[in-house]
mmCIF file of C-alpha atoms and ligand atoms in Angstrom:
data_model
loop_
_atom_site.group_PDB
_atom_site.id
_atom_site.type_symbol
_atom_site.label_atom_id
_atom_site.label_comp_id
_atom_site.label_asym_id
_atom_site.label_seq_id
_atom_site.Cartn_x
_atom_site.Cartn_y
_atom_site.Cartn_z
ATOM 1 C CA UNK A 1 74.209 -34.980 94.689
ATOM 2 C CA UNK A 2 72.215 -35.228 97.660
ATOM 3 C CA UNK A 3 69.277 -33.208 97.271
ATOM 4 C CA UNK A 4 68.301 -33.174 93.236
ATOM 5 C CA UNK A 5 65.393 -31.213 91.207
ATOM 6 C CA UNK A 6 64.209 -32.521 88.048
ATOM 7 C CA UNK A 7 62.841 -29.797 85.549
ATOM 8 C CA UNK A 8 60.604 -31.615 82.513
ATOM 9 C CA UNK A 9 60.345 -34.718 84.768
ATOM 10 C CA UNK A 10 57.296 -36.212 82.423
ATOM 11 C CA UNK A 11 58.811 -36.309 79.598
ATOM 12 C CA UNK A 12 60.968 -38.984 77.823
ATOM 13 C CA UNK A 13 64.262 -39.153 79.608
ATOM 14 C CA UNK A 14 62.676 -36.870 82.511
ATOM 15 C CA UNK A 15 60.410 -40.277 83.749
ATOM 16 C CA UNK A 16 63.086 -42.753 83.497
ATOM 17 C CA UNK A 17 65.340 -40.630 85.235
ATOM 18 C CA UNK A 18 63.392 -39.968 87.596
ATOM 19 C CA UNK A 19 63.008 -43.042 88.768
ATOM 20 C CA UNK A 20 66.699 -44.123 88.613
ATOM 21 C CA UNK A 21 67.325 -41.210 90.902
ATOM 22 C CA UNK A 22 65.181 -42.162 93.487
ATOM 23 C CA UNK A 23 65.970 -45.713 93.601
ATOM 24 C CA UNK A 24 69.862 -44.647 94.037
ATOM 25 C CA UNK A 25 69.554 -41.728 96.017
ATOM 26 C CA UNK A 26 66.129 -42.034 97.703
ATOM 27 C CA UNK A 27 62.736 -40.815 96.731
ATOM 28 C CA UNK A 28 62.513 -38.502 99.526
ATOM 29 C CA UNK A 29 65.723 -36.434 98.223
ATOM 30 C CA UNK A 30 64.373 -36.702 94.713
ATOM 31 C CA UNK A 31 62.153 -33.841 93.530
ATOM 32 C CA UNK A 32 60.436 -34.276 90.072
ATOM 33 C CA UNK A 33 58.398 -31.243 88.475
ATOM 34 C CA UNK A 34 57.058 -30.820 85.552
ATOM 35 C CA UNK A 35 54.413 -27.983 83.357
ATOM 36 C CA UNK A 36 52.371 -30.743 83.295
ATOM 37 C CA UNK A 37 52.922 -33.097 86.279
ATOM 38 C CA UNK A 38 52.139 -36.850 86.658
ATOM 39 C CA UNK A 39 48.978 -37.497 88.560
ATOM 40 C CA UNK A 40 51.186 -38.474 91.580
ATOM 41 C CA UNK A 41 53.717 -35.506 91.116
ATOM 42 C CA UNK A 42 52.983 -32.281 93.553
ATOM 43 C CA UNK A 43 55.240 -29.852 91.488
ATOM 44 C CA UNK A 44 53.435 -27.957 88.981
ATOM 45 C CA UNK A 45 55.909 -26.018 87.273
ATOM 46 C CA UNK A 46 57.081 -23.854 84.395
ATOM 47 C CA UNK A 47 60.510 -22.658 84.332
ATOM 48 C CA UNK A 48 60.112 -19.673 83.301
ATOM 49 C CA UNK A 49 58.636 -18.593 86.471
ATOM 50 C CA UNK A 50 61.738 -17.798 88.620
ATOM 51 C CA UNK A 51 60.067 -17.248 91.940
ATOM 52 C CA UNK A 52 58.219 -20.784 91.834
ATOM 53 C CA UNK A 53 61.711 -22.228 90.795
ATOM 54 C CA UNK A 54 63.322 -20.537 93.819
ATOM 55 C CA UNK A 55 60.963 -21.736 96.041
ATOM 56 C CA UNK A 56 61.160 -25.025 95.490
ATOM 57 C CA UNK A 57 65.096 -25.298 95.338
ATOM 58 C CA UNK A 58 65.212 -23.118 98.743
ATOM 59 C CA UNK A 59 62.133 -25.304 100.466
ATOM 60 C CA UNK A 60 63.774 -28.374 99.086
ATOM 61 C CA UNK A 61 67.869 -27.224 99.810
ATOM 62 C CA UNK A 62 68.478 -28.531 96.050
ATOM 63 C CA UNK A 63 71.959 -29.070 95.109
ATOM 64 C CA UNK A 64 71.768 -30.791 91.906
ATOM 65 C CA UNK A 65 69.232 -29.117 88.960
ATOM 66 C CA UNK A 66 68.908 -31.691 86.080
ATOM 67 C CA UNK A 67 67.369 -29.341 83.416
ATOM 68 C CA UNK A 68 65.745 -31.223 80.934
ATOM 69 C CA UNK A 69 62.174 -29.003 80.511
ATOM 70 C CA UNK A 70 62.407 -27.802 76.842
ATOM 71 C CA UNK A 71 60.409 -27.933 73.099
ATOM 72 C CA UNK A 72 61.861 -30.578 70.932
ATOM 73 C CA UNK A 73 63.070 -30.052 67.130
ATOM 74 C CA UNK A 74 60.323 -30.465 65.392
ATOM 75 C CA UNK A 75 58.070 -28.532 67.456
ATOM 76 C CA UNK A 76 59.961 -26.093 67.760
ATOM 77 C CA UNK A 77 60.779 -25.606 64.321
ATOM 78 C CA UNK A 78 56.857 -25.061 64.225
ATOM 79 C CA UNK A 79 56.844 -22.531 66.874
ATOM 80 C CA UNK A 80 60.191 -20.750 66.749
ATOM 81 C CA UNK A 81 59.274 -17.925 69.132
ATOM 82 C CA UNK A 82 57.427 -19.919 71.938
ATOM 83 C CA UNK A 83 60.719 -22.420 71.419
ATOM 84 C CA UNK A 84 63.015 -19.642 72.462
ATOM 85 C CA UNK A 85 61.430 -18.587 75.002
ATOM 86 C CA UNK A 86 60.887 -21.776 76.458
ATOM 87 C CA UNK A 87 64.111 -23.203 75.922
ATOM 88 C CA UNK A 88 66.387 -19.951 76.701
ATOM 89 C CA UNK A 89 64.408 -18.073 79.556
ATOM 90 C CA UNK A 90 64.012 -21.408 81.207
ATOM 91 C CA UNK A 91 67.609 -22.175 80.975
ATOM 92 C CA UNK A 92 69.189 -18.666 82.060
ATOM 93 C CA UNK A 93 66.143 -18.931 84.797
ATOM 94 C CA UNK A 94 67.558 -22.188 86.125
ATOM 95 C CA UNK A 95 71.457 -21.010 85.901
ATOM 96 C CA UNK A 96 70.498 -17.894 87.852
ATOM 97 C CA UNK A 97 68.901 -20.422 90.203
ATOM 98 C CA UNK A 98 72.322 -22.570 90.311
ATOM 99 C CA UNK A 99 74.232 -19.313 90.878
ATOM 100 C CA UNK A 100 72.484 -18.062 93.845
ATOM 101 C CA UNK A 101 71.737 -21.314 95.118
ATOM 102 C CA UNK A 102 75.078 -22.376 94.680
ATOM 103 C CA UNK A 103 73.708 -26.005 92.696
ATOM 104 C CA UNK A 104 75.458 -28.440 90.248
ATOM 105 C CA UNK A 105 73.730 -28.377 87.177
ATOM 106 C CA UNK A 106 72.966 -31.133 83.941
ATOM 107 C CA UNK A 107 71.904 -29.343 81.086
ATOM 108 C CA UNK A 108 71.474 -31.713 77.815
ATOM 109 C CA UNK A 109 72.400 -30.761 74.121
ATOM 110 C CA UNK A 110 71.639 -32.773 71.184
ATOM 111 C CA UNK A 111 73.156 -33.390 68.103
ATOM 112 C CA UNK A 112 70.664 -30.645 66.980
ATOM 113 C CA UNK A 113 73.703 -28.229 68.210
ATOM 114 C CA UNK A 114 75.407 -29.142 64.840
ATOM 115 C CA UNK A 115 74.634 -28.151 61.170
ATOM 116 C CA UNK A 116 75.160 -28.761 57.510
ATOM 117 C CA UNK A 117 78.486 -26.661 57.680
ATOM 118 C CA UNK A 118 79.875 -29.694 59.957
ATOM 119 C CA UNK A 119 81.468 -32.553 59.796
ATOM 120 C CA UNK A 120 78.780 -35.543 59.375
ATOM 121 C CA UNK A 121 80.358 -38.104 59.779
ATOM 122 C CA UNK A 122 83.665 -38.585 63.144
ATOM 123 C CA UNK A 123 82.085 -35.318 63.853
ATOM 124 C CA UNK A 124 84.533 -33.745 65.963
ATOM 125 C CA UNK A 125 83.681 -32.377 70.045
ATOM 126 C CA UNK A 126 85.031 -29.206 68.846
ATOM 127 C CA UNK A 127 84.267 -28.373 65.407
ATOM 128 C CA UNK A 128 82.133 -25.812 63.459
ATOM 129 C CA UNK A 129 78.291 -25.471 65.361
ATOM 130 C CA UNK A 130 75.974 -23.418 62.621
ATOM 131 C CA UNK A 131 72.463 -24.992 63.364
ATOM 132 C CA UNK A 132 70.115 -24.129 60.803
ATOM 133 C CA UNK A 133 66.849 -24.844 63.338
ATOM 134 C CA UNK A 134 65.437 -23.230 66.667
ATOM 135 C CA UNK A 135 66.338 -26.304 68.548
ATOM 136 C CA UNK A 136 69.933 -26.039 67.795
ATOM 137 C CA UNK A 137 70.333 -22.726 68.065
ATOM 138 C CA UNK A 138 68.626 -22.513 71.337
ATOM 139 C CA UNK A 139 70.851 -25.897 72.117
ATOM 140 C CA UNK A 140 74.526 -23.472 70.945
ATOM 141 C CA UNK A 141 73.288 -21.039 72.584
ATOM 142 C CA UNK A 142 72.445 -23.381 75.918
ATOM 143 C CA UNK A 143 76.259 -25.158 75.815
ATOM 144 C CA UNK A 144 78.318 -21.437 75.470
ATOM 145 C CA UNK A 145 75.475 -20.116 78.544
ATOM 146 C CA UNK A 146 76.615 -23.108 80.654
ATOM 147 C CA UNK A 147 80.565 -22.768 79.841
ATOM 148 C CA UNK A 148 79.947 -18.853 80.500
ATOM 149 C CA UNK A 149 78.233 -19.360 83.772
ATOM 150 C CA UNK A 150 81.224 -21.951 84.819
ATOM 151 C CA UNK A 151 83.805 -19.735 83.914
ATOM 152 C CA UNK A 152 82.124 -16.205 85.560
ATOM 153 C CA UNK A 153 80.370 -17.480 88.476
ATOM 154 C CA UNK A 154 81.884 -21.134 89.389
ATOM 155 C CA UNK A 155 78.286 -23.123 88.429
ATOM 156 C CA UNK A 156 79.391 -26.372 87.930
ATOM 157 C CA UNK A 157 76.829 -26.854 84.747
ATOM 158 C CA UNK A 158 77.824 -30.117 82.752
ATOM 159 C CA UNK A 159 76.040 -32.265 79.921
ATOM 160 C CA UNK A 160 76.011 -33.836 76.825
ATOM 161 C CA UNK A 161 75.042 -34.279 73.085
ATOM 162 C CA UNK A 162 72.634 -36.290 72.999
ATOM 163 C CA UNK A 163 71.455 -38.478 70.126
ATOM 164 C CA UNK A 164 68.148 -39.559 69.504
ATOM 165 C CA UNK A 165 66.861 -41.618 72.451
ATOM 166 C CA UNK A 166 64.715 -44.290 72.657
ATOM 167 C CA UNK A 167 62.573 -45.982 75.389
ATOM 168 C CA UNK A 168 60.282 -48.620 76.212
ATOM 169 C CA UNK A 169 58.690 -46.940 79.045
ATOM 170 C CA UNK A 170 57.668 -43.530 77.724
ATOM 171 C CA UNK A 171 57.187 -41.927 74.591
ATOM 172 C CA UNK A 172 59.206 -39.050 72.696
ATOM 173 C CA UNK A 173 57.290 -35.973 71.627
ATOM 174 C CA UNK A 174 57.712 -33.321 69.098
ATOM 175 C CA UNK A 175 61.434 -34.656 67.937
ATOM 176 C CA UNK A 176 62.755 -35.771 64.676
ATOM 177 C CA UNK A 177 64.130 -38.845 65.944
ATOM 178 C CA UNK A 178 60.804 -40.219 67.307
ATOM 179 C CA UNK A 179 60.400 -42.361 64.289
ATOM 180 C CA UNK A 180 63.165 -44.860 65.813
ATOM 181 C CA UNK A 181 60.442 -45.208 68.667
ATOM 182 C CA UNK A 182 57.398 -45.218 66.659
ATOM 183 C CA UNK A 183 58.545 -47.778 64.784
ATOM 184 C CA UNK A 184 58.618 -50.038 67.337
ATOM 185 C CA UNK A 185 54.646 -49.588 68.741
ATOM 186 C CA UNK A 186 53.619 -49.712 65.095
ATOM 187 C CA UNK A 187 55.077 -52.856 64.611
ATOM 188 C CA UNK A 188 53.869 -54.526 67.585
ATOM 189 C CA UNK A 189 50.478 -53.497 66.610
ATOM 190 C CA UNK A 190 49.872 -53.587 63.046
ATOM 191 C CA UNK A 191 53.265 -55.280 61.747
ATOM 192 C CA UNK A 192 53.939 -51.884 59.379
ATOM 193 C CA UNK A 193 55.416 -48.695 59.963
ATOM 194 C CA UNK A 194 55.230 -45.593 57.869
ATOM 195 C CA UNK A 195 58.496 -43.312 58.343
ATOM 196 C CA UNK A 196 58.212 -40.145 58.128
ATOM 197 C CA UNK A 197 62.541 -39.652 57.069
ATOM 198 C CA UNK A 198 63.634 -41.088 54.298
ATOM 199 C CA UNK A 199 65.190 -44.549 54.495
ATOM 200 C CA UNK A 200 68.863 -43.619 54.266
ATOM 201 C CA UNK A 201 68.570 -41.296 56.850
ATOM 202 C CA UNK A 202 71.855 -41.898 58.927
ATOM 203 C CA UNK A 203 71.586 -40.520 62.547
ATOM 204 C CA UNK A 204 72.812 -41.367 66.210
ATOM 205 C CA UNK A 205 70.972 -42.705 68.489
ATOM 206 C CA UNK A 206 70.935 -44.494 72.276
ATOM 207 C CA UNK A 207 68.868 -46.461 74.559
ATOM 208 C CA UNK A 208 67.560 -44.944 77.405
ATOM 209 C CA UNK A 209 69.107 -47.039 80.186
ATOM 210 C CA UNK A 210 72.577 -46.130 78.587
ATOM 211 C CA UNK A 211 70.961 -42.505 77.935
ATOM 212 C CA UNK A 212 70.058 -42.300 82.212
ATOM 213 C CA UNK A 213 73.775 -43.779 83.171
ATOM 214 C CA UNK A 214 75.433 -41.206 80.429
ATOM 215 C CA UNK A 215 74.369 -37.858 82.826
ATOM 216 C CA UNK A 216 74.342 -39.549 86.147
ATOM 217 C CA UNK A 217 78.135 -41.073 85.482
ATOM 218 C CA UNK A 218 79.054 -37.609 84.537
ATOM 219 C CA UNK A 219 77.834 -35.622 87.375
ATOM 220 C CA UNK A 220 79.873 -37.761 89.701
ATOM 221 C CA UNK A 221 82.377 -37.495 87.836
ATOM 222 C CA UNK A 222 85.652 -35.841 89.132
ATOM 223 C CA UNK A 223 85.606 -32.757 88.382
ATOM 224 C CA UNK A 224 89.298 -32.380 87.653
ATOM 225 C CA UNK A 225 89.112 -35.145 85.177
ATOM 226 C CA UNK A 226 86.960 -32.761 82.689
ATOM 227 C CA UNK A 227 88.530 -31.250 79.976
ATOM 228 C CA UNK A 228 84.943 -29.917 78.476
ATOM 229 C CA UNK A 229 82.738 -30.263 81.200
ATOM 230 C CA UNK A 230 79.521 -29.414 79.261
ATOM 231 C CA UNK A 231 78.646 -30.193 75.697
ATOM 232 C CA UNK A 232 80.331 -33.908 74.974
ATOM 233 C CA UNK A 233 79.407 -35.920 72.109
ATOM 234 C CA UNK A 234 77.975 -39.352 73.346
ATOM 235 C CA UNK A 235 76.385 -42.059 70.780
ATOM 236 C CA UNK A 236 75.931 -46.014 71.157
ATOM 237 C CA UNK A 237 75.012 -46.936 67.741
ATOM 238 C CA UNK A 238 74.016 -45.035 64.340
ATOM 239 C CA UNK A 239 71.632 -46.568 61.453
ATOM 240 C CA UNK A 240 69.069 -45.258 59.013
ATOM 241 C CA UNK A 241 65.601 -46.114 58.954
ATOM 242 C CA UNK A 242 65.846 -49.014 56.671
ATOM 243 C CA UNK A 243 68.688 -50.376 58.957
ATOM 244 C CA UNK A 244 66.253 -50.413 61.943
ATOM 245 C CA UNK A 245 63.489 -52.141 59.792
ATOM 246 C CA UNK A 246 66.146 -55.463 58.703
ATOM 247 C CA UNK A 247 67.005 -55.638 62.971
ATOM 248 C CA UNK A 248 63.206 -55.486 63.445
ATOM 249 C CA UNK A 249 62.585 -58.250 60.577
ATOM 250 C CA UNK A 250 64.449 -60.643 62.382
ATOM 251 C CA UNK A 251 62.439 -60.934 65.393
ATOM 252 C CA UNK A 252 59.296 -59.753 63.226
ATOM 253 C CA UNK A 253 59.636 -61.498 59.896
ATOM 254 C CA UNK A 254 56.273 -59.795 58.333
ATOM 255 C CA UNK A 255 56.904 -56.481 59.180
ATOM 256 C CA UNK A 256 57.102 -54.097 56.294
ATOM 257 C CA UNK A 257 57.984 -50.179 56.645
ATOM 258 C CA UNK A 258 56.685 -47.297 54.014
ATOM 259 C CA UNK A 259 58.305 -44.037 53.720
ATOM 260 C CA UNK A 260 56.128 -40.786 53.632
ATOM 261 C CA UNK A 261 58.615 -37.890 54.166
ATOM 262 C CA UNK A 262 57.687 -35.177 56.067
ATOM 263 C CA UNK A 263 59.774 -32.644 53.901
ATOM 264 C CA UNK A 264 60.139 -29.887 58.089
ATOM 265 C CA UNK A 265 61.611 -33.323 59.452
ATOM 266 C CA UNK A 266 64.037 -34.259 56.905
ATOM 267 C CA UNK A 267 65.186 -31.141 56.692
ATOM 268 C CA UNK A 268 65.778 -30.675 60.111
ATOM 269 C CA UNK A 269 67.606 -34.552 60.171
ATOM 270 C CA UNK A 270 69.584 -33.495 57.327
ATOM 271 C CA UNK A 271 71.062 -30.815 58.550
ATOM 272 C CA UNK A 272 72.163 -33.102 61.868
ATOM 273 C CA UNK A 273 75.704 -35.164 61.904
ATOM 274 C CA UNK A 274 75.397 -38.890 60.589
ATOM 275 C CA UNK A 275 77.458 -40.290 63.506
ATOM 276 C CA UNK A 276 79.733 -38.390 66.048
ATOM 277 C CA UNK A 277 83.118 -38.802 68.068
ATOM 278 C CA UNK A 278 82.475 -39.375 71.528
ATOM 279 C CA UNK A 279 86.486 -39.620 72.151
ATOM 280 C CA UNK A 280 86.337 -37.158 75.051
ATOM 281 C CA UNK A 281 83.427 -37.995 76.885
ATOM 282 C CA UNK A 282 85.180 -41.856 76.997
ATOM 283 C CA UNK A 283 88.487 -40.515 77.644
ATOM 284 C CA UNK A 284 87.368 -37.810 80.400
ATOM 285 C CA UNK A 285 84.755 -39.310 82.535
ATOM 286 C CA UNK A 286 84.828 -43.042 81.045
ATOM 287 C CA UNK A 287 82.149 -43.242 78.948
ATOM 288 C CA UNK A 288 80.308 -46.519 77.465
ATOM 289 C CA UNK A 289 77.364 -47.774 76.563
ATOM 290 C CA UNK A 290 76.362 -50.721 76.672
ATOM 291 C CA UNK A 291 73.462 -51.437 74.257
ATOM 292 C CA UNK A 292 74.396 -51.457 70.159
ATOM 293 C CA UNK A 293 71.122 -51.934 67.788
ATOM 294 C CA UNK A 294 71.126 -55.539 68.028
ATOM 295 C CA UNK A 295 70.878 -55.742 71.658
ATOM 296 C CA UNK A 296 68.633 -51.958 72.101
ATOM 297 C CA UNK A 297 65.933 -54.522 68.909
ATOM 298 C CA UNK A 298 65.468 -56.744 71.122
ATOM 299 C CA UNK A 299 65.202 -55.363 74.631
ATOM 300 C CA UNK A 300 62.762 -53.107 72.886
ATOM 301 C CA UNK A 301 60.635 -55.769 71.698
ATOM 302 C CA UNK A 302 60.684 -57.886 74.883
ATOM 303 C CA UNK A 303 59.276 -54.927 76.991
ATOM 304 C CA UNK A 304 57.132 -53.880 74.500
ATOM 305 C CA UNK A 305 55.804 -57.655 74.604
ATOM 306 C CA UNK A 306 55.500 -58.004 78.206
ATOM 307 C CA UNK A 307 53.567 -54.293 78.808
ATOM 308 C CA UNK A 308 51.072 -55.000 76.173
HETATM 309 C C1 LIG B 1 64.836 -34.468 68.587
HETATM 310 O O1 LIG B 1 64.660 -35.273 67.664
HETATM 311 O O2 LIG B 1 64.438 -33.303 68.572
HETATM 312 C C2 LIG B 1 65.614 -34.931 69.785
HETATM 313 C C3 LIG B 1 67.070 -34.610 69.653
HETATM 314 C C4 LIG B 1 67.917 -35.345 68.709
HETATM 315 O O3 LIG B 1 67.553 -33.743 70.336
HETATM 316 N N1 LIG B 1 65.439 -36.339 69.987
#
């Protein structure tokens, strides 16, 4: 990785990853763009506009595309046709890039690439993938476009499952998992929280710095190390709403949490894994993370303390 585009820089993991980049590999060999730049940010850009891709990656002599510009769940799940469009002309826009260009690429999945037909809880890395939302299909669809383009055309494209991730420094949008964020602001401010899943709602989840060392450890990996390549299962810890409120109680002993289901979300969170295997990513390119809910609580609330 030497000269590296960022696709959705502004977003959640796109701003934190951003930066990590540029402190490791220099901000001038760094190149973040976004639909809808930060102020500071000269790239302007929508990836489903080839040409303006091409330009960049041949002005810039890219080599590494981290691809993260894409709707979330449930945004997508409210705008199914703009999702695919966004999601799967952006990604076969940016392979086509990697192919002529000859770039490495990280594209990220998500446990959304699962659904109710698999296994919730060990879920296996190779196992049954029927997702019943846009997001996941567009995410299947994503992981077999990747293995194809490796296989046919030698693009190095690798990535993972992601959980549901969750920052101090910037805000989710339009996902199902945002409530494990939310949470947090709301009980800074106002000492309650009303969740929108229900409060057994299992899921994985992982904190952003482990989140940011996940996809840079794996493209340097060595390459002949990877079994899979694209697509692994990675979690650090998986709890339900209620779960989440009890760690917060400790450091917070007034909070209190409500539950308001929002029937699109639940749906969509039900039909996701409880907690997955991430066997292969540890055994192929050494996996672990290093923050478990105890440790993500209170991080989170010591940032949160000292930015407000
Ligand atoms: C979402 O909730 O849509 C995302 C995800 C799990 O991919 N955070």
């Amino acid at each position: 990785m030497k000269k590296i585009l960022i696709t959705g820089a502004a977003g959640q993991l796109g701003s934190e990853l951003t930066a990590t980049l540029r402190n490791r590999y220099g901000s001038e060999n760094v190149f973040a763009s976004d639909k809808k730049p930060a102020p500071d940010e000269p790239y302007g850009l929508d990836v489903r506009d080839m040409p303006a891709l091409n330009r960049i990656v041949e002005t810039h002599n890219i080599d590494t595309i981290f691809h993260l510009a894409a709707l979330l769940s449930a945004v997508a799940e409210q705008t199914p046709q703009q999702a695919w469009d966004i999601n799967m002309n952006g990604l076969i826009n940016v392979l086509e890039t990697c192919r002529l260009h000859r770039c490495a690429l990280f594209f990220p999945s998500s446990i959304a690439a699962f659904g109710t037909e698999t296994p919730a809880i060990d879920t296996p890395q190779d196992t049954i993938q029927r997702p019943t939302t846009m997001y996941g299909i567009c995410k299947v669809s994503g992981e077999l476009l990747c293995d194809y383009y490796y296989r046919r055309f030698g693009v190095d494209a690798r990535g993972l499952r992601y959980p549901g991730l969750i920052s101090s420094k910037t805000k989710p949008g339009g996902g199902t998992t945002d409530y494990a964020v939310d949470i947090f602001y709301a009980a800074q401010k106002s000492r309650h929280y009303d969740c929108f899943l229900r409060a057994d709602t299992q899921l994985d989840m992982m904190y952003m710095p482990d989140a940011i060392d996940a996809a840079i450890t794996l493209m340097t990996a060595d390459s002949a190390h990877l079994k899979h390549r694209n697509a692994f299962n990675v979690t650090a810890m998986s709890f339900t709403p209620q779960q989440l409120a009890a760690e917060i109680q400790k450091h917070i002993p007034g909070f209190t949490i409500a539950y308001h289901v929002d029937p699109l979300r639940q749906a969509i969170a039900d039909s996701w894994p409880k907690h997955m295997n991430d066997s292969a990513a540890k055994a192929e390119w050494g996996w672990r993370p290093r923050f478990g809910l105890p440790a993500m609580v209170e991080d989170m609330l010591e940032n949160l303390r000292s930015t407000q």
